[in-house]
Coordinates of C-alpha atoms in Angstrom, one line a residue:
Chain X
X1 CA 99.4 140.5 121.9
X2 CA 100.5 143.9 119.9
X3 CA 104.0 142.8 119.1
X4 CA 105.6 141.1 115.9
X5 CA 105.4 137.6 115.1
X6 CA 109.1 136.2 113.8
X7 CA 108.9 133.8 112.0
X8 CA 112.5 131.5 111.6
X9 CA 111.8 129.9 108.1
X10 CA 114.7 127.2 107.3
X11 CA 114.8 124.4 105.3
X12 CA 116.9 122.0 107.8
X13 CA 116.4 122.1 111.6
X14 CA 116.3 125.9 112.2
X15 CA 118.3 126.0 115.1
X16 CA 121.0 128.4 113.3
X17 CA 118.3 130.9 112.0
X18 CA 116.9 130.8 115.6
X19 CA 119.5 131.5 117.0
X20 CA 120.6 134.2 114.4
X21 CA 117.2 136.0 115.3
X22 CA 117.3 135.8 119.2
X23 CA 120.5 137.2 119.1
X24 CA 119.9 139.9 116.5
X25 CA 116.5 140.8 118.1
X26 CA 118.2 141.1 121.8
X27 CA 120.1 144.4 120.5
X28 CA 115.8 145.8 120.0
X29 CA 115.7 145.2 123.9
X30 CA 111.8 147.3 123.6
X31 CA 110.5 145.1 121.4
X32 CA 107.8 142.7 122.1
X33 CA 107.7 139.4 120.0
X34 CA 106.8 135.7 119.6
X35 CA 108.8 133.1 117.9
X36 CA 107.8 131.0 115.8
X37 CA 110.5 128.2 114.0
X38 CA 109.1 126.5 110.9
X39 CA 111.3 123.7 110.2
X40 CA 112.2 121.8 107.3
X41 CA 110.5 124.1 104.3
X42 CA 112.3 122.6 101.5
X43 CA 110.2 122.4 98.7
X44 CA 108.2 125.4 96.4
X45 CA 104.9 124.1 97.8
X46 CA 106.1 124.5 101.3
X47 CA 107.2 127.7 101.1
X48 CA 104.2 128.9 99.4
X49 CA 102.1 127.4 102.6
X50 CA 104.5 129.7 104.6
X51 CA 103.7 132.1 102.9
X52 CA 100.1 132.5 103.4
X53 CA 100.7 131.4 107.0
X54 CA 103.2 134.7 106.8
X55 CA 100.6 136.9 105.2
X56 CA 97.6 136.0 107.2
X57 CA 99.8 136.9 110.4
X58 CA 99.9 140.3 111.5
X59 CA 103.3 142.1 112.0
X60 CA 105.4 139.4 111.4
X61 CA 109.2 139.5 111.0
X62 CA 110.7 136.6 109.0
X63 CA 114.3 135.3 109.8
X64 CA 114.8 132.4 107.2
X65 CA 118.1 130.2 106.2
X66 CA 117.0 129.0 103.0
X67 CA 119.6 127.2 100.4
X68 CA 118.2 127.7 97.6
X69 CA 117.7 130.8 96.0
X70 CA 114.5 129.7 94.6
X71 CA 112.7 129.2 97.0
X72 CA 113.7 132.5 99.0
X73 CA 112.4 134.5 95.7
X74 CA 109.3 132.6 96.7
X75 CA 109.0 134.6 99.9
X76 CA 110.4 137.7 98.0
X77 CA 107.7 137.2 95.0
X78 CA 104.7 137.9 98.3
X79 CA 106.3 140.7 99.0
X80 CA 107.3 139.1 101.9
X81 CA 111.2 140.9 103.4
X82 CA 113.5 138.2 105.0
X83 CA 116.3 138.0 106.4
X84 CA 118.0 135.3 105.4
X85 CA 121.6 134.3 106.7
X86 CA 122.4 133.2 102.8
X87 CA 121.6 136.4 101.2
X88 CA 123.1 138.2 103.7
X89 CA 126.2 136.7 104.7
X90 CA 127.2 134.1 101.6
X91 CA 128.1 137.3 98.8
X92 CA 130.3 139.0 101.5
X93 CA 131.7 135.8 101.8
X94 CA 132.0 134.9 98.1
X95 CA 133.6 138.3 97.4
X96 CA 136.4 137.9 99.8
X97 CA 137.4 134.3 98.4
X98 CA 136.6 135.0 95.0
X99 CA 134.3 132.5 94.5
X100 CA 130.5 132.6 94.3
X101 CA 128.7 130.3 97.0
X102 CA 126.5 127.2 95.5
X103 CA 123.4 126.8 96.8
X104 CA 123.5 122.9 96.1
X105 CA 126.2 122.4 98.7
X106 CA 123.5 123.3 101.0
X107 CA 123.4 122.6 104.3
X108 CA 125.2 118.7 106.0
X109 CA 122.0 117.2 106.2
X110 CA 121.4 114.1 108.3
X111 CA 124.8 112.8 109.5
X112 CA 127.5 115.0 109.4
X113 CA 130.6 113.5 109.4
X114 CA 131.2 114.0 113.2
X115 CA 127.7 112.4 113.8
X116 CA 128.5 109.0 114.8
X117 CA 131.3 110.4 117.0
X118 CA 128.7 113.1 118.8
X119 CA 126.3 110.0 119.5
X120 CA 129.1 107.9 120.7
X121 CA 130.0 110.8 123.2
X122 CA 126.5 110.8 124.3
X123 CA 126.6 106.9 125.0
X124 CA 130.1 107.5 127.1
X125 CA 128.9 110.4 129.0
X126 CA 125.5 108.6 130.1
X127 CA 127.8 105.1 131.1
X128 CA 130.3 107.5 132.6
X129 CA 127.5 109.2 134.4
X130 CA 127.9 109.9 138.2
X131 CA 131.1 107.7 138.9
X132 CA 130.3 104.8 137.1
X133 CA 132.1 102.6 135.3
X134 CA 135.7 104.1 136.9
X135 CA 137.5 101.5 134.6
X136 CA 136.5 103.6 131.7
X137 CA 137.8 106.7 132.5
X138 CA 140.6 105.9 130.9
X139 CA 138.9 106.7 127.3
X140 CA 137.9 110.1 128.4
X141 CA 138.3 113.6 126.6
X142 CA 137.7 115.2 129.9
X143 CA 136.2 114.0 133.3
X144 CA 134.3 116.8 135.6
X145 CA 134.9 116.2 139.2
X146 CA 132.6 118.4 141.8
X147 CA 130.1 118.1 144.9
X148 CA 126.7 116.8 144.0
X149 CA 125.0 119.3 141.5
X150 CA 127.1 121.3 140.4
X151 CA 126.3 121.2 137.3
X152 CA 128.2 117.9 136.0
X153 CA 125.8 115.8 134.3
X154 CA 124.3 118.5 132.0
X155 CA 127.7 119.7 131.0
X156 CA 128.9 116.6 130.2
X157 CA 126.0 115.5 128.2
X158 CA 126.1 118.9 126.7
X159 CA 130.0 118.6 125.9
X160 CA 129.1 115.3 124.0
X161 CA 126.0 116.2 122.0
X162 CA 127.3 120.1 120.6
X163 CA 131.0 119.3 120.7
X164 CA 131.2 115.5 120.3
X165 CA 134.1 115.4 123.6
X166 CA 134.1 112.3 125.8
X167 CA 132.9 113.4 129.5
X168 CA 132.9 111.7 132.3
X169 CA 131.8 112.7 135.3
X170 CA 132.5 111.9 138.9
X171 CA 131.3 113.1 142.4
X172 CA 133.2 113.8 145.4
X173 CA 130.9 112.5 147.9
X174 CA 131.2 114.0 151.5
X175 CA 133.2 110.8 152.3
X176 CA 135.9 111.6 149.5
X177 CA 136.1 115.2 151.3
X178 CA 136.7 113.4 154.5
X179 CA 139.9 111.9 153.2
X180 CA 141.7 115.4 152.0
X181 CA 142.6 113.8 149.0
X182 CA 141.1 112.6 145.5
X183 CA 139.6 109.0 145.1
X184 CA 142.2 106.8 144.1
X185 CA 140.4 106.1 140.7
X186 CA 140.9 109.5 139.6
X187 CA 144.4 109.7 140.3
X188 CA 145.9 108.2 137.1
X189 CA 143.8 110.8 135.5
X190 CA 145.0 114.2 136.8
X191 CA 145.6 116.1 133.5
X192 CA 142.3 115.3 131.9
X193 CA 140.5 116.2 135.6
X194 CA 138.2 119.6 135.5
X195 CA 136.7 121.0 138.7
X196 CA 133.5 122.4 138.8
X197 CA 132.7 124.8 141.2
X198 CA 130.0 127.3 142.3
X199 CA 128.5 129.4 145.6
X200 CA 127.5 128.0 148.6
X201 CA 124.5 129.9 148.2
X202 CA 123.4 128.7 144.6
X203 CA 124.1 125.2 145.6
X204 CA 121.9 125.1 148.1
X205 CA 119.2 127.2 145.9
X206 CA 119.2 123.9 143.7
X207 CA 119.6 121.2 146.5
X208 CA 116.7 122.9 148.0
X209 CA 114.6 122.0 145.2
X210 CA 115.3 118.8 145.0
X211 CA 115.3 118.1 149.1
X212 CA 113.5 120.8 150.8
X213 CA 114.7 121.3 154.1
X214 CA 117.3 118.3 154.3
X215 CA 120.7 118.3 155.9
X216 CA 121.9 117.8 151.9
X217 CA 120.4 121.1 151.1
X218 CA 121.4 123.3 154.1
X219 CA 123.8 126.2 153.3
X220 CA 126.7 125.3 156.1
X221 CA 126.8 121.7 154.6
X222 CA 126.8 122.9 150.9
X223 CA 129.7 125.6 152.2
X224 CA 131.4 122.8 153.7
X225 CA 131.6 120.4 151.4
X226 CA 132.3 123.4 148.5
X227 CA 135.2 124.5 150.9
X228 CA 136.7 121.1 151.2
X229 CA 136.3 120.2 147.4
X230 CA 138.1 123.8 146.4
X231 CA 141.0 122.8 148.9
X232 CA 141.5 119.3 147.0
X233 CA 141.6 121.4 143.6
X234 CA 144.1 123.5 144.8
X235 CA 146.1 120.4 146.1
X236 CA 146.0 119.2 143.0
X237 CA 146.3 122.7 140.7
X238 CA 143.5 121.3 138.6
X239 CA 141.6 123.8 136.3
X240 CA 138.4 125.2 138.5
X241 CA 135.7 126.4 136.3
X242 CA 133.0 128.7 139.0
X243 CA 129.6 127.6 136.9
X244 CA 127.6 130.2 139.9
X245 CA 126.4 132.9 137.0
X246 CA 127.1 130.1 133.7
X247 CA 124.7 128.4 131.6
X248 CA 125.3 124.6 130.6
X249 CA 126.0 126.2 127.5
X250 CA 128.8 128.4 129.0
X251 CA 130.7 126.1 131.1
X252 CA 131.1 123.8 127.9
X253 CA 132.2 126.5 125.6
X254 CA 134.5 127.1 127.8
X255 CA 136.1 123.6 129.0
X256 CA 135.8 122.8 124.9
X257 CA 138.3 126.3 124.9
X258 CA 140.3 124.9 127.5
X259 CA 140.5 121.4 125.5
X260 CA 141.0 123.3 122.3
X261 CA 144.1 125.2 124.0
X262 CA 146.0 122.1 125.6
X263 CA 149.1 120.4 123.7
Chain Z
X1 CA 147.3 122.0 105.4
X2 CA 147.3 124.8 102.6
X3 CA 143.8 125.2 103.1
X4 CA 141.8 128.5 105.1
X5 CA 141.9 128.9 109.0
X6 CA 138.0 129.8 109.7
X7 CA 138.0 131.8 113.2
X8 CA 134.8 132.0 114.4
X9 CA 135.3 135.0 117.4
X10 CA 132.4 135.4 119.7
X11 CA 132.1 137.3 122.8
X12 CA 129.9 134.4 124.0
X13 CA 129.9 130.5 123.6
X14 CA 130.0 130.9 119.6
X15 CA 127.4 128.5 119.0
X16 CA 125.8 130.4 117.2
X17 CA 128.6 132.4 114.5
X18 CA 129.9 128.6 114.2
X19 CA 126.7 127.4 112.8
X20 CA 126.7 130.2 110.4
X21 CA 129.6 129.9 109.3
X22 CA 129.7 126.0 109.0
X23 CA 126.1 126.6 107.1
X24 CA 127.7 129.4 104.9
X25 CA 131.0 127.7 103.9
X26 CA 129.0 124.9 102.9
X27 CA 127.8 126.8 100.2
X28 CA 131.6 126.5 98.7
X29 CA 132.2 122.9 98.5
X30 CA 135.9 123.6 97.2
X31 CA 136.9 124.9 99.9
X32 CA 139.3 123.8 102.6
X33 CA 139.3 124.6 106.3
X34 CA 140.3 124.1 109.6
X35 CA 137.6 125.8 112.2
X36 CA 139.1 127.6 115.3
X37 CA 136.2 128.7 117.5
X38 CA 136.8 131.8 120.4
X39 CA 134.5 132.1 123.1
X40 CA 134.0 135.2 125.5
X41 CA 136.2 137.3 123.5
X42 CA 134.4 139.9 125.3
X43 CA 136.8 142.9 126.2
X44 CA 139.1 145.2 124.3
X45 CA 142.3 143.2 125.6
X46 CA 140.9 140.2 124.2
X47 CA 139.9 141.3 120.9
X48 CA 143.5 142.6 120.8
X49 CA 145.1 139.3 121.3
X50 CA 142.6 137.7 118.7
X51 CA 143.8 139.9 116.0
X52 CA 147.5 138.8 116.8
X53 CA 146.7 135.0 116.8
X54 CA 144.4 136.4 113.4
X55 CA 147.2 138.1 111.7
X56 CA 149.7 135.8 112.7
X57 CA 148.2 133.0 110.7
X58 CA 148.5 132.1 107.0
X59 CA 144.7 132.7 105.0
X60 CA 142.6 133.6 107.8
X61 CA 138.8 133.8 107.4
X62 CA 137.1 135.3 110.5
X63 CA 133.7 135.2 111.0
X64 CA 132.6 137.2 114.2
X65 CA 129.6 137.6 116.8
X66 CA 130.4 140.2 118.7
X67 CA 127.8 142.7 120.3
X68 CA 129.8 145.9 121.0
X69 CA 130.7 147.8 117.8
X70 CA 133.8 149.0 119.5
X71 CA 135.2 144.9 119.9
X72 CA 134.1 145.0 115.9
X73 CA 135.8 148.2 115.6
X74 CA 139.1 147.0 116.6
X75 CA 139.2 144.1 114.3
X76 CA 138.5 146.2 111.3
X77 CA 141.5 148.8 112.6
X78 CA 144.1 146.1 112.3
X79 CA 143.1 145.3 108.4
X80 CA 141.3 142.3 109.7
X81 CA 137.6 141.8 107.8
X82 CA 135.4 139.7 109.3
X83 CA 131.7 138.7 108.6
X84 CA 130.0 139.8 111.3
X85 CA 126.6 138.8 112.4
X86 CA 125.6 141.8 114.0
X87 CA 126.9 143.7 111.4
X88 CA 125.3 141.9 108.7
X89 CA 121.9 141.2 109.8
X90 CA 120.8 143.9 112.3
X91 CA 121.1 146.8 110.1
X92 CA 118.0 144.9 107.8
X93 CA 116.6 144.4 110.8
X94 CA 116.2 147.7 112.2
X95 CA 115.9 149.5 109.0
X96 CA 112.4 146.9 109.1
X97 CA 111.7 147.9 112.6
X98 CA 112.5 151.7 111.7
X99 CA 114.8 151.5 115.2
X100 CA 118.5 151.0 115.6
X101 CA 120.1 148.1 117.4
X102 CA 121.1 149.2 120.9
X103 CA 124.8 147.0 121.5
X104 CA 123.7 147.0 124.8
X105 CA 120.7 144.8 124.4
X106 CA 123.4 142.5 123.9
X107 CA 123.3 138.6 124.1
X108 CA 120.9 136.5 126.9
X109 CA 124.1 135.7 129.0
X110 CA 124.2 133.3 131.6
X111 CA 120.9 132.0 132.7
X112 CA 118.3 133.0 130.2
X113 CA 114.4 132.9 131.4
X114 CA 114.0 129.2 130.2
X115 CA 117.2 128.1 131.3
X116 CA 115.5 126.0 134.8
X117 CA 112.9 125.0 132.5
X118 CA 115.2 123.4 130.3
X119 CA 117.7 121.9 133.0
X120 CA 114.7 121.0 134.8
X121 CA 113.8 119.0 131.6
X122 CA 117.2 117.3 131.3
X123 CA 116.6 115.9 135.0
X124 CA 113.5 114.8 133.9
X125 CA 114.7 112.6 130.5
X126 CA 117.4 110.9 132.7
X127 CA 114.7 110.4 135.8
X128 CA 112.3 109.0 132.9
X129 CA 115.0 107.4 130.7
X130 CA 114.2 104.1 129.5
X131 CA 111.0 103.1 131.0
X132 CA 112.3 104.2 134.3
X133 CA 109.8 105.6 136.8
X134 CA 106.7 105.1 134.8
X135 CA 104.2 107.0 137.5
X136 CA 105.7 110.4 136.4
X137 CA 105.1 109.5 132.6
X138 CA 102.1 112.0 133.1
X139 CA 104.2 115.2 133.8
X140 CA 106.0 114.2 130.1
X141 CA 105.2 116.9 127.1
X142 CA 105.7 113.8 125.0
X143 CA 107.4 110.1 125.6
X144 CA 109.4 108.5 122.6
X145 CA 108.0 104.7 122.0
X146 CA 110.9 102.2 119.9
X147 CA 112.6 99.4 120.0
X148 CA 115.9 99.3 121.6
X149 CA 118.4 101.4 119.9
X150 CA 116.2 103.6 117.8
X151 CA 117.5 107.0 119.1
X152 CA 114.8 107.4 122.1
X153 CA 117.7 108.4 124.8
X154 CA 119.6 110.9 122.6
X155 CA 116.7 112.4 121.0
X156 CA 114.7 112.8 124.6
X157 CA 118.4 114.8 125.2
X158 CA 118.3 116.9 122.9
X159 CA 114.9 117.9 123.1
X160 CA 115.5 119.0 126.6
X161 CA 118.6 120.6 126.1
X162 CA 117.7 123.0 123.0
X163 CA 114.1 123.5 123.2
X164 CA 112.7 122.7 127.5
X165 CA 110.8 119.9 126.3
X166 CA 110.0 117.3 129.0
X167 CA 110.6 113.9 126.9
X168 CA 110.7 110.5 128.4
X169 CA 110.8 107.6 126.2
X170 CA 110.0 103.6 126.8
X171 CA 111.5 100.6 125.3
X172 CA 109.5 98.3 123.4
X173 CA 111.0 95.0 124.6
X174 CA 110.3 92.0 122.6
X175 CA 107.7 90.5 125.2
X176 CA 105.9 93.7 124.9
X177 CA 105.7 93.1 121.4
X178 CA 104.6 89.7 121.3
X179 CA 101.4 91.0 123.1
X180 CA 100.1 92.8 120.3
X181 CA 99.4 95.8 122.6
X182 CA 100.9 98.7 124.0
X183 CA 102.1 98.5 127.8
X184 CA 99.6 99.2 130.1
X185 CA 101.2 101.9 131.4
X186 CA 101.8 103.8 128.4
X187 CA 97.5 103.8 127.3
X188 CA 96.8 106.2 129.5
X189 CA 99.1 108.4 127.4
X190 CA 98.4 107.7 124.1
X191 CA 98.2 111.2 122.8
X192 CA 101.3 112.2 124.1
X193 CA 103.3 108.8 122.4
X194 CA 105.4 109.7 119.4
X195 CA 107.4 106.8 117.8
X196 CA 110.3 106.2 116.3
X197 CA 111.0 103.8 113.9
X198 CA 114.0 102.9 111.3
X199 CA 115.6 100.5 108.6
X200 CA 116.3 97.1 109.7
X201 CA 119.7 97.5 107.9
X202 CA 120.3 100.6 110.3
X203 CA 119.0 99.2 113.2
X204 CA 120.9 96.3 112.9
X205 CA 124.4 98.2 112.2
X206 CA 123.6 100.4 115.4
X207 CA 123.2 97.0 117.8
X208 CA 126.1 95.3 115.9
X209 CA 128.6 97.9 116.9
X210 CA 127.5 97.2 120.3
X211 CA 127.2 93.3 120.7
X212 CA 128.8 91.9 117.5
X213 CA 127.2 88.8 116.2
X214 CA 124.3 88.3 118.6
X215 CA 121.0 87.5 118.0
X216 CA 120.0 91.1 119.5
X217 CA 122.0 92.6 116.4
X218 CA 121.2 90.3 113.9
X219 CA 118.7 91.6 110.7
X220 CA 116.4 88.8 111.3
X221 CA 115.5 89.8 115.0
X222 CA 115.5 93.3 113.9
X223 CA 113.3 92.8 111.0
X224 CA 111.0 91.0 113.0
X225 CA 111.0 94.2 116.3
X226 CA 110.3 96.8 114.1
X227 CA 107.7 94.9 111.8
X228 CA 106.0 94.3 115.4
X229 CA 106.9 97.8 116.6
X230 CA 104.8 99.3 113.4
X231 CA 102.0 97.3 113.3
X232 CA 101.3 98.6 117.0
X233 CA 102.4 102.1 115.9
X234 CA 99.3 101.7 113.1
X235 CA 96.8 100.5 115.4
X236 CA 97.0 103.0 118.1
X237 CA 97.4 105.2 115.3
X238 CA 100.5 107.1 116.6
X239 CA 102.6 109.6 114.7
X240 CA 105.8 107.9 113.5
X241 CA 109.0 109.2 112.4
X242 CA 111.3 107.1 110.6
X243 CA 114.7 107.9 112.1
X244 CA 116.7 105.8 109.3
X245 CA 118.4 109.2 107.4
X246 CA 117.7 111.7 110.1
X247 CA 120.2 113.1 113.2
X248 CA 119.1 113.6 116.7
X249 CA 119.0 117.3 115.8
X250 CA 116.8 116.7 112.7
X251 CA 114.4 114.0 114.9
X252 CA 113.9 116.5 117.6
X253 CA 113.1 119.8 115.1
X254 CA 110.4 117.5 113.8
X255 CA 109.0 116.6 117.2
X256 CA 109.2 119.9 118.5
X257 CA 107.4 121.2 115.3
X258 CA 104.6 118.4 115.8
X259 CA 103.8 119.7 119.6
X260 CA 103.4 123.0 118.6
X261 CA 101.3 122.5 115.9
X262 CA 99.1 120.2 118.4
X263 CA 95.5 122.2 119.6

């Protein structure tokens, strides 16, 4: 290993800082790198044991989201260079609303204020999981409707832990394709129904992993029953989201846009 | 509302600039703001239409993630400043690198090389939710050991979603607890058990929201679980966490820290 250690230093989680550095270090596409997230350094004494962890690692690279400005002069004090999101971004910030940032507002540790209502969402989404509990969809922020895996139940557990929305999901089984219309369940639901959608060929990729070599995974029943699902969405005009070349991460963005945008 | 809209324009799911900016505007506990979040602004045309909605809205305060100067660019033309994370933090970056950010290097769209690893990890905490499907416990990276209600399901979630982790996690019921030992199943696992524990008072608010005024959700029977629970955690000497103050976010940094500083 001849490449650069980065270090993500943060005194919370240090999911934002690790994110912050993946996405910065993509734009060095030649460089070589591991990652390592140190979480929760938020005392003097723990930053000084990252610190000689720092300095007995060779070539490293230190992304850190430190509040307080103590303890990044810590780092700075070893002749140690971060970047860290508060230095960087908080005076450009400052300037433009005239005010200078305090550190002691720090970061919404523990629960947030939206906390109890992401959990909540987590709850609905696993008892709304795959069709159940129909007499509940009522209380949804959004119910995903598609063929078996395409993608529903990660999106809608995804949707509920980042975003806090209320998914339920709901498969159209080969039998509801039979009928040429939606099960009657979902019919008092229309506006909050989004389709999910991908290729025949992806869809069998996946199904093949699960069930190699069944009638489930081969690609003229995954074709037929996408071709028969994309009819009822059109029947219906519901809002088709094609997950083929998404991430989970993707498809929620963009159904929480969609949510975002409605009256 | 007299306070600042916060945009937060990405040209991908703007995860990421929304965590910095929530993180960053913390540091100005004053302020108030409504946050407007833009996904896959990713073309000219886009941008274009962003700075309309921008400029068409009373104290706007744009933070930005987008990869190709030229999107920047456009913003800046139309008298629009934004805090941009490329434009912030690469420039440190590559002045520490002694290279220049290529734009085109660009974000991990789509499916990124861990992205089957971690879906295939999500399958695997429903598969191995709640005690379900105990012969498989030996493909877990690490199985989440509570009492009912402690955060097992949610944190096993998470851990999947954001960092590939394969978590189950197993209920300790109150007949296992009256044993005074750990299933059977779970001893073959021992180092790979990580439990969670919590207040009483917590614990007891978390099951009374669900079934009011039973003797499931009352502090006595919760007193007396987790007072069992820890005794068993101390005698098979397994790491705790105590969950009481901490999110599922701020659980599963912890856990995922623990595994990988594990030999």
């Amino acid at each position: 290993m001849n490449g650069y250690s980065v270090f993500c230093v943060s005194d919370h989680t240090g999911v934002t800082v690790e994110s912050v550095a993946k996405s910065v270090l993509a734009q060095f596409p030649h460089l070589e790198f591991s990652l390592i997230t140190l979480p929760f350094v938020d005392s003097a004494e723990k930053v000084r044991e990252t610190t000689v962890r720092i300095l007995d690692t060779p070539q490293p690279l230190v992304f850190s989201s430190l509040t307080d400005p103590q303890l990044r002069a810590i780092l700075g004090e070893a002749g140690i260079q971060s970047f860290d999101i508060f230095d960087l971004v908080a005076p450009a910030v400052g300037a433009a609303l005239g005010q200078i940032a305090t550190p002691s507002g720090g970061h919404t540790h523990g629960m947030a204020p939206d906390y109890e209502a992401r959990m909540d969402a987590v709850n609905f989404a696993l008892n709304l999981d795959d069709g159940l509990n129909p007499e509940r969809l009522g209380q949804a922020d959004l119910i995903l409707v598609g063929v078996s895996r395409v993608g529903k139940t990660p999106t809608a557990l995804y949707l509920a832990l980042q975003y806090g929305l209320r998914a339920a999901n709901y498969p159209l089984t080969p039998e509801d394709l039979e009928h040429h219309s939606l099960p009657g369940v979902l019919l008092a639901h229309l506006p909050r129904l989004r389709a999910l959608t991908l290729s025949a060929e992806r869809l069998a990729a996946i199904r093949q992993a699960r069930y190699p070599d069944s009638r489930y995974a081969s690609l003229a029943q995954c074709r037929a029953e996408l071709d028969a699902a994309e009819a009822l969405f059109r029947q219906y005009a519901l809002p088709v989201t094609d997950t083929t070349r998404m991430s989970v991460e993707e498809i929620a963005a963009r159904l929480r846009s969609l949510q975002q945008s409605l009256p």
